[in-house]
CSV table of C-alpha atoms and ligand atoms in Angstrom, one decimal:
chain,number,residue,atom,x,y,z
A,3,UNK,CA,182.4,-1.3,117.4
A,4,UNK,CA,183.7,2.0,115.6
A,5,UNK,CA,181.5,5.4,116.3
A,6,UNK,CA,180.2,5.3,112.8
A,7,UNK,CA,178.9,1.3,113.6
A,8,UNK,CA,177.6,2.8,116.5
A,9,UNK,CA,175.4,5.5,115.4
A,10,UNK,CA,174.4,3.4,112.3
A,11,UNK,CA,173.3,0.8,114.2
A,12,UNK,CA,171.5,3.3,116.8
A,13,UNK,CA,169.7,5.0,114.0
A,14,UNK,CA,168.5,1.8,112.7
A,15,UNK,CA,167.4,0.8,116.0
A,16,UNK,CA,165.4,3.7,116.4
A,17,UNK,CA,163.6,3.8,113.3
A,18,UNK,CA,162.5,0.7,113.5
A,19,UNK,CA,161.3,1.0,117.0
A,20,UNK,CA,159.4,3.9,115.2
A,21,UNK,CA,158.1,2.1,112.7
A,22,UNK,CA,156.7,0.0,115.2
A,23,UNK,CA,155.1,2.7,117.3
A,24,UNK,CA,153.8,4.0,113.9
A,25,UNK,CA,151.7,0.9,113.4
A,26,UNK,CA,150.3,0.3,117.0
A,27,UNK,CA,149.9,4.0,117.3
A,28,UNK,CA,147.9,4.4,113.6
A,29,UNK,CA,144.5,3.0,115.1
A,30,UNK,CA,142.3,4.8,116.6
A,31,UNK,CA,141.9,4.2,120.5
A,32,UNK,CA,139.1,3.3,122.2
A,33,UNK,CA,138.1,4.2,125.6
A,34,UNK,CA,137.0,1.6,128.2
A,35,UNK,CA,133.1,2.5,128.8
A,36,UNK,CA,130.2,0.7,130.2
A,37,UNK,CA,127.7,1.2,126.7
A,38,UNK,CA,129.2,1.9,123.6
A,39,UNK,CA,127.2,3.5,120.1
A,40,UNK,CA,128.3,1.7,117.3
A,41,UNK,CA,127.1,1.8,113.7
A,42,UNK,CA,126.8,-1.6,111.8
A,43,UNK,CA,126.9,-1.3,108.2
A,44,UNK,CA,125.5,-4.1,106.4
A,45,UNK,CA,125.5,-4.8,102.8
A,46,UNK,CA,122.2,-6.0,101.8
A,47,UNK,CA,119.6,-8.0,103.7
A,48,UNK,CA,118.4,-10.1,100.8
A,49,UNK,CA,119.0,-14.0,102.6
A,50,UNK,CA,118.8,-16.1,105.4
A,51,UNK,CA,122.1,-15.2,105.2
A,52,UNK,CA,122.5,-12.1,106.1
A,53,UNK,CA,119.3,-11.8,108.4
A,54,UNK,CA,120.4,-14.5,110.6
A,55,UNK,CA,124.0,-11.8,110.5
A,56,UNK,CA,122.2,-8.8,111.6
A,57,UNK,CA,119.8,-10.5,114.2
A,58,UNK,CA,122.6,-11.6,116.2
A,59,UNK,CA,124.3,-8.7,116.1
A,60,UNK,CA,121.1,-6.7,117.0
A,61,UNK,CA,120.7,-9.7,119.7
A,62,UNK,CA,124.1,-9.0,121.5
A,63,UNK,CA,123.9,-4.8,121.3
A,64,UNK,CA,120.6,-5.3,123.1
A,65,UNK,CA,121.7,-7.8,125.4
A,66,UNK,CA,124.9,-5.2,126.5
A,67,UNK,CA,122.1,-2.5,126.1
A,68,UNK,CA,124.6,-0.6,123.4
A,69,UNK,CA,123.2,2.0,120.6
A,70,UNK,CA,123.6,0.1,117.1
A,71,UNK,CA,122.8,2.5,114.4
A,72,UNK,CA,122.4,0.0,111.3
A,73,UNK,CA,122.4,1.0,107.9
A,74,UNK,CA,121.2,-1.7,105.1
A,75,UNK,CA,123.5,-0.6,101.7
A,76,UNK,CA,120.8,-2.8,99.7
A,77,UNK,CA,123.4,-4.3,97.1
A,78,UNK,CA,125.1,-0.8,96.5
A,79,UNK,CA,128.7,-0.7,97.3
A,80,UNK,CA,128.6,3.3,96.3
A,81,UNK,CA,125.9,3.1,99.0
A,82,UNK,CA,127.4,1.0,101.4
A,83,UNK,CA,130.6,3.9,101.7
A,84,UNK,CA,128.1,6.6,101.9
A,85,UNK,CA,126.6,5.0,104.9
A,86,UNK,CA,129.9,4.7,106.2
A,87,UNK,CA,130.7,7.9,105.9
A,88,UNK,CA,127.5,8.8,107.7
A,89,UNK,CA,128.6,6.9,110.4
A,90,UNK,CA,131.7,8.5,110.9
A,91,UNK,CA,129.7,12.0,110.5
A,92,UNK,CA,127.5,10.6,113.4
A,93,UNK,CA,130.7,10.6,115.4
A,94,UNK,CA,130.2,6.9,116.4
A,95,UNK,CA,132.7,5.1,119.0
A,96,UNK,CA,133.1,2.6,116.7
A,97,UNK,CA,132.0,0.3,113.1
A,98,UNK,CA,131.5,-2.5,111.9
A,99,UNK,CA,131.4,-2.9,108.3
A,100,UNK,CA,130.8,-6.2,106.3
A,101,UNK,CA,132.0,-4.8,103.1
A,102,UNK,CA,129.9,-5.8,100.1
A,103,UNK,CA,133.1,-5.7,97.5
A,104,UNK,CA,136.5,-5.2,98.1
A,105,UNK,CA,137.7,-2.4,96.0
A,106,UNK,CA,134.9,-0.1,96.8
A,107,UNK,CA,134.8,0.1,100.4
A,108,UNK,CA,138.8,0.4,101.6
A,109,UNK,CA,138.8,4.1,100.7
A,110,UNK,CA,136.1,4.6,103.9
A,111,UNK,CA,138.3,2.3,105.8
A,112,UNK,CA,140.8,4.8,105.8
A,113,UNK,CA,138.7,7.6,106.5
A,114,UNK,CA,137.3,6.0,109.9
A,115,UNK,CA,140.9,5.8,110.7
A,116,UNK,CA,141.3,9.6,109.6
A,117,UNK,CA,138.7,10.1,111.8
A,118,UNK,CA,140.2,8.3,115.0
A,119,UNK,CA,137.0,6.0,114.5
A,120,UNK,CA,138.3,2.2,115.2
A,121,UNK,CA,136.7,0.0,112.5
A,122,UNK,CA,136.2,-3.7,112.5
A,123,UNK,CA,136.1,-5.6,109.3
A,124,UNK,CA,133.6,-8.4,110.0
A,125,UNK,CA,132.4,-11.1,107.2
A,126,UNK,CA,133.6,-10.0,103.9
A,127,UNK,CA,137.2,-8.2,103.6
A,128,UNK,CA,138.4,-5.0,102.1
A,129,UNK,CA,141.5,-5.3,99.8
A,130,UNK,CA,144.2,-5.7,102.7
A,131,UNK,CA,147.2,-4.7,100.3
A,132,UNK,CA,145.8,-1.1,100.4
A,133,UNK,CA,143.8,-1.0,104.4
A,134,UNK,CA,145.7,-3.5,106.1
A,135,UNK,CA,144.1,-4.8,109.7
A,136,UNK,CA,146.1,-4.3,113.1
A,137,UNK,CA,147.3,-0.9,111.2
A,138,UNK,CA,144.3,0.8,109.2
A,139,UNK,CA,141.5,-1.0,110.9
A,140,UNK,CA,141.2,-3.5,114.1
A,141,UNK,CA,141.0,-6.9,112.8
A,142,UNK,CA,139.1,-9.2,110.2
A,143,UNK,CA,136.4,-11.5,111.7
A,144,UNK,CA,135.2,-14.0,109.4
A,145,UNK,CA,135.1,-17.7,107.8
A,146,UNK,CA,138.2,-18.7,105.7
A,147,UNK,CA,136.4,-18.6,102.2
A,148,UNK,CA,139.6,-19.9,100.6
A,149,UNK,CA,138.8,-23.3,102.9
A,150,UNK,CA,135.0,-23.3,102.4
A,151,UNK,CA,135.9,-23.7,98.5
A,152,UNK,CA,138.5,-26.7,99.4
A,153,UNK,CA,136.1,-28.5,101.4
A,154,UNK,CA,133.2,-28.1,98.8
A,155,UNK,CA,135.8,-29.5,96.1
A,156,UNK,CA,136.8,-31.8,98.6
A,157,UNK,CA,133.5,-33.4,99.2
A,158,UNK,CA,132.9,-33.2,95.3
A,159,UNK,CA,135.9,-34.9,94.1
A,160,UNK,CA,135.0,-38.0,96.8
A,161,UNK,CA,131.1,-37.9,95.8
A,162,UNK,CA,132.0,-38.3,92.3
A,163,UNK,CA,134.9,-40.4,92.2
A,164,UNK,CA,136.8,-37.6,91.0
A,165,UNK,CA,134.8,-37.3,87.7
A,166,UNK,CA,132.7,-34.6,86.8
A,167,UNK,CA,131.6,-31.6,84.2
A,168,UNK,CA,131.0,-28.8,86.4
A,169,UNK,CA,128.8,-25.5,86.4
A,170,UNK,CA,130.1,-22.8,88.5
A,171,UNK,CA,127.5,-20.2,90.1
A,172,UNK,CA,130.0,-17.4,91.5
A,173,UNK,CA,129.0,-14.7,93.8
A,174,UNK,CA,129.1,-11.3,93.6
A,175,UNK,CA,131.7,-10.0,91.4
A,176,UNK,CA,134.6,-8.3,93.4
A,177,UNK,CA,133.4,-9.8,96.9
A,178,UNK,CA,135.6,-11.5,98.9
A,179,UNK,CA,133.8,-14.9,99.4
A,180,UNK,CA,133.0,-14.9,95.7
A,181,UNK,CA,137.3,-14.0,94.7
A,182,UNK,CA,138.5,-17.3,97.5
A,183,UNK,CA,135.4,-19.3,96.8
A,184,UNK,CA,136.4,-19.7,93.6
A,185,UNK,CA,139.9,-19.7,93.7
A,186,UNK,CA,140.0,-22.7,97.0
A,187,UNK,CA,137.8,-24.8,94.7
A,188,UNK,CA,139.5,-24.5,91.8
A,189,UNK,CA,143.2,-25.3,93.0
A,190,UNK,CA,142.0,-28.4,94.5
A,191,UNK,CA,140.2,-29.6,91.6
A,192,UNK,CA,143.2,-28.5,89.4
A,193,UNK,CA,145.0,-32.2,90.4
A,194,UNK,CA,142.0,-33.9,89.2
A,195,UNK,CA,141.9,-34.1,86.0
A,196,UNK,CA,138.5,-36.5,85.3
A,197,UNK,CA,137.1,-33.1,87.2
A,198,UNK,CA,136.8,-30.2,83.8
A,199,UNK,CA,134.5,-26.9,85.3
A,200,UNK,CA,133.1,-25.8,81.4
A,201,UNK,CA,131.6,-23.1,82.8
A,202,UNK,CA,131.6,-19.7,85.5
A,203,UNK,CA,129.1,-17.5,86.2
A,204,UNK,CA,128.2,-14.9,88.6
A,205,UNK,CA,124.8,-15.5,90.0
A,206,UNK,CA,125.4,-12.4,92.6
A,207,UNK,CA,124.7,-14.6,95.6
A,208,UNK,CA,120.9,-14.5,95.2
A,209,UNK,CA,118.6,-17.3,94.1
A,210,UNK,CA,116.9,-15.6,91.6
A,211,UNK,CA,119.5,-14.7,89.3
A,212,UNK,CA,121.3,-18.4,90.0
A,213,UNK,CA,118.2,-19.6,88.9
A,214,UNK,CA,118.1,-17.2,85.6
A,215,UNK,CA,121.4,-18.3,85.0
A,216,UNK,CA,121.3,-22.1,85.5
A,217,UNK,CA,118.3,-21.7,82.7
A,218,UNK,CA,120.5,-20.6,80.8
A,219,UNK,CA,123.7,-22.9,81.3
A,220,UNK,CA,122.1,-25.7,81.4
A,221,UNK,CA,121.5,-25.7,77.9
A,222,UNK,CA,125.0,-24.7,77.0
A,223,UNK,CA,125.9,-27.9,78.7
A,224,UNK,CA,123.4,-30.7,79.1
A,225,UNK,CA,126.2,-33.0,80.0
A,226,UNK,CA,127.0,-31.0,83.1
A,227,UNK,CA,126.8,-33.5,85.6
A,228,UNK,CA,127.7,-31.2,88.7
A,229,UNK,CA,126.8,-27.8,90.3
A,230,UNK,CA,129.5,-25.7,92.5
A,231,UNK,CA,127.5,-22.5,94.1
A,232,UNK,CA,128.8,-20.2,96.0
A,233,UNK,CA,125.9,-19.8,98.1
A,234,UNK,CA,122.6,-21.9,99.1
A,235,UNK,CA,120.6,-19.5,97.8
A,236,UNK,CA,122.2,-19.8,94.3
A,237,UNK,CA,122.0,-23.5,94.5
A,238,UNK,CA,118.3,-23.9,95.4
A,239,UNK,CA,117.5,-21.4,92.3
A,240,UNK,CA,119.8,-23.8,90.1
A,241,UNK,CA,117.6,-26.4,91.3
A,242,UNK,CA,114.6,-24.9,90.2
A,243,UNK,CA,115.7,-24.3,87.3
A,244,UNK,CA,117.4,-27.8,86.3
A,245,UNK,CA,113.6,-29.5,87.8
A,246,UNK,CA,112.4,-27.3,84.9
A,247,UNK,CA,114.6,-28.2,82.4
A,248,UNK,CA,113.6,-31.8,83.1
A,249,UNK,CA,116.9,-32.6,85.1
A,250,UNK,CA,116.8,-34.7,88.7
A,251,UNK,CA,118.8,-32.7,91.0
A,252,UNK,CA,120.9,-34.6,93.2
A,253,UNK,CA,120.3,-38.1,90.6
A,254,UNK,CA,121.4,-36.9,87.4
A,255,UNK,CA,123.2,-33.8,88.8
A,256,UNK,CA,125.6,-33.1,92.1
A,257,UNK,CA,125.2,-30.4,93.7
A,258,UNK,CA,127.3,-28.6,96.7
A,259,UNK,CA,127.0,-25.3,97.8
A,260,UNK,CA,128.0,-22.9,100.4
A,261,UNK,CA,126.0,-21.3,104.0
A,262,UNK,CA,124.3,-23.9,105.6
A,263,UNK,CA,120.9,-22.3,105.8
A,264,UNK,CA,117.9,-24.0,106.9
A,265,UNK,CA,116.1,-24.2,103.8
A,266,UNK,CA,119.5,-25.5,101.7
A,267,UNK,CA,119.7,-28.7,105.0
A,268,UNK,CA,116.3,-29.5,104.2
A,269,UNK,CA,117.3,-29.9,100.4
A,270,UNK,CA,119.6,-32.5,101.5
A,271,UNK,CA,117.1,-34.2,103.9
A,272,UNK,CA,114.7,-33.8,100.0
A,273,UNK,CA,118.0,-35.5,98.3
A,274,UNK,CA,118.2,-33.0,96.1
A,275,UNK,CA,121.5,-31.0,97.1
A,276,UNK,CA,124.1,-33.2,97.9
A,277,UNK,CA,125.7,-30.8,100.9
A,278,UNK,CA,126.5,-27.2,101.8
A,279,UNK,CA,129.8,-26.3,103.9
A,280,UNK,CA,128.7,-23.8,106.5
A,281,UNK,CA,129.7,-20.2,106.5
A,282,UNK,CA,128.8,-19.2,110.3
A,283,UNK,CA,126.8,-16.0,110.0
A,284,UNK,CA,126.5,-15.3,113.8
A,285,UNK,CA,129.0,-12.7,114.5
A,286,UNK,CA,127.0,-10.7,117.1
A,287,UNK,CA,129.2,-11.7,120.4
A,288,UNK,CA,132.5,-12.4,119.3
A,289,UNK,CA,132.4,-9.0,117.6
A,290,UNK,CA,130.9,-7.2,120.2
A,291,UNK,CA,133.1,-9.1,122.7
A,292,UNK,CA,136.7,-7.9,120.2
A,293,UNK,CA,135.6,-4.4,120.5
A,294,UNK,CA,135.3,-4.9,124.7
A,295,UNK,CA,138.9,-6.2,124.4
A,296,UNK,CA,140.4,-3.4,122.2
A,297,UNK,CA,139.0,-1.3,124.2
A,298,UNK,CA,140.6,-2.6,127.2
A,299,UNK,CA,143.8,-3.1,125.3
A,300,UNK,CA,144.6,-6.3,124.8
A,301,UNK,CA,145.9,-7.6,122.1
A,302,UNK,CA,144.0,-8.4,118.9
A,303,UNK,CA,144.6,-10.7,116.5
A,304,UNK,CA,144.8,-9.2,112.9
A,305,UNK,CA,142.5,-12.2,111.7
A,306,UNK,CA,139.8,-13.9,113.8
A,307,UNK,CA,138.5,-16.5,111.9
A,308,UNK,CA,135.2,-18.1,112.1
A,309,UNK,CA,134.7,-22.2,113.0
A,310,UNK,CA,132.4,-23.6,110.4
A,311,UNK,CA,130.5,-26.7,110.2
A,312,UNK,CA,129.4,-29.3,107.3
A,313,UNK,CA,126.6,-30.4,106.3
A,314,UNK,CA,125.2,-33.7,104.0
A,315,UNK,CA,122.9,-36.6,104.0
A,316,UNK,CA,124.8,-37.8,106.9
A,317,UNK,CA,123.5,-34.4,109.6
A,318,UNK,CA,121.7,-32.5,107.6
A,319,UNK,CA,117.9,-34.0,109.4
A,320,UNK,CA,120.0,-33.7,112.4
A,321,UNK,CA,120.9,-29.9,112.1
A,322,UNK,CA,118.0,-28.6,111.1
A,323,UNK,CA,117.3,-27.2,114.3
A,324,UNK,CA,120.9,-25.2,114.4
A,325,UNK,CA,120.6,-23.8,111.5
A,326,UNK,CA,119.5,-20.3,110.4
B,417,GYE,O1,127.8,-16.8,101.7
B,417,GYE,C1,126.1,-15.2,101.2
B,417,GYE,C2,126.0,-13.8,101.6
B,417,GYE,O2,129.6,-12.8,102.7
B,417,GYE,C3,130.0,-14.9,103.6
B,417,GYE,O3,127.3,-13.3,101.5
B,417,GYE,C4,129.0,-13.9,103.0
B,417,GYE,C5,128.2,-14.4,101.9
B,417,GYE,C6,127.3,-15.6,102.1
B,417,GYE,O4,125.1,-13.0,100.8
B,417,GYE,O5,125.0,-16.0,101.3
């Protein structure tokens, strides 16, 4: 090896040694202490959903005897970064944010990290091309919504004998279950062609407006013979709706959604939705127990991702007990 190979190869050794450091060394550090004060930033409280989400993590900060400052954004992602920013004003040790869009909440990301606040994405994801976890924030806990969509398309394609006119309820425009949902679904029922979805619409994840809009769809398409939501609470307002319209839900229509709540299992035991593939919504130890570990400097895992469950006529009577 010449001088010049020499240095070269020093130089690039060192930079990307440096490069390295710059990463590890970008998040915020966290000191090892007996009781932390976190905030938890949630993005509306408007479901079984996300109730049975903030109990358990109010459950396991109470159980470890932490400080959880909880902020409710109430559907506003403008909101949801102010109360992030109070947060970081409040000087917490740490947050965790369940990001109600994408877009709108990776500028506070950033700012925590500014602020040598570690963050922890937990539920719905921030767009990781621009705060990317394991550099800009901790980690992403959560369900692999890509997956839930696949196995509701899954179970569809089966039910049906791969024949169907479908109705698409989407969730919330710009979310991150609502963007995979939809996009794991729909690559899987792509190599189906007896499978045709005529329509999409957002239903923003509550069952009042899936019901508004099933009233509406259903008459663009009487021959819908199938129902994808992206949430329970979508589906059982589409079934209201379709009852209404003079439609047998789960006879003349299939329906699958996504959540696994306690209401949507006992509209399987009722035969009226035909399954729902859980999204686990109890977050409360695993986070709390990833924060312990950063803390303590292990190593975490970029993404963390949440074991889910499914549920038709088969468990659903069964399960009614687990779920939320
Ligand atoms: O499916 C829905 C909730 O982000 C995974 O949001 C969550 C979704 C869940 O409002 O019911």
């Amino acid at each position: 090896m010449n001088v010049r190979v020499m240095l070269l190869s020093t130089v690039a050794a060192s930079l990307a040694l440096a490069a390295a450091q710059s990463q590890s060394a970008g998040l915020p550090k966290l000191a090892v202490k007996p009781k932390y004060r976190v905030c938890f930033t949630q993005s509306e409280m408007d479901n079984p959903w996300r109730l049975a989400q903030t109990k358990s993590m109010q459950d396991e900060a109470k159980r470890l005897g932490w400080t959880l400052i909880f902020t409710n954004a109430n559907g506003s992602a403008a909101k949801q970064a102010s109360d992030v920013r109070s947060c970081i004003a409040q000087r917490v040790d740490a947050i965790f944010l369940t990001p109600r869009e994408e877009k709108p909440l990776t500028p506070v990301v950033l700012e925590a990290k500014r602020a040598g606040i570690p963050l922890f994405v937990i539920d719905r994801n921030v767009d990781e091309k621009v705060a990317v976890p394991g550099r800009d924030f901790v980690t992403f806990i959560g369900s692999d919504f890509y997956e839930e969509g696949k196995r509701a398309a899954e179970w569809l394609v089966k039910k049906t004998n791969g024949k169907a006119t479908v109705i698409q309820l989407l969730g919330s425009t710009g979310s991150s279950p609502a963007i995979l949902r939809q996009k794991g679904f729909e690559d899987y029922v792509k190599k189906y062609p007896g499978i045709e979805i005529v329509a999409s619409q957002t239903g923003n994840f509550t069952r009042d407006e899936g019901r508004k809009v099933m009233e509406t769809l259903i008459q663009a398409h009487p021959n819908a013979s199938a129902i994808y939501a992206h949430n329970d609470e979508m589906a059982l307002g589409a079934i209201t709706a379709l009852e209404t319209a003079g439609r047998k839900p789960g006879k003349d229509i299939t329906i699958v959604s996504i959540d696994g709540q306690k209401s949507a299992l006992q509209a399987i035991v009722d035969g009226k939705l035909g399954a729902t593939v859980e999204c686990n919504p109890r977050f409360g130890v695993k986070a709390f127990q990833t924060l312990k570990d950063y803390a303590a400097g292990k190593t975490i895992p970029v993404r963390m991702v949440n074991e889910d469950k499914f549920f038709d006529a088969t468990n659903a009577k069964a399960m009614l007990g687990y779920a939320f």
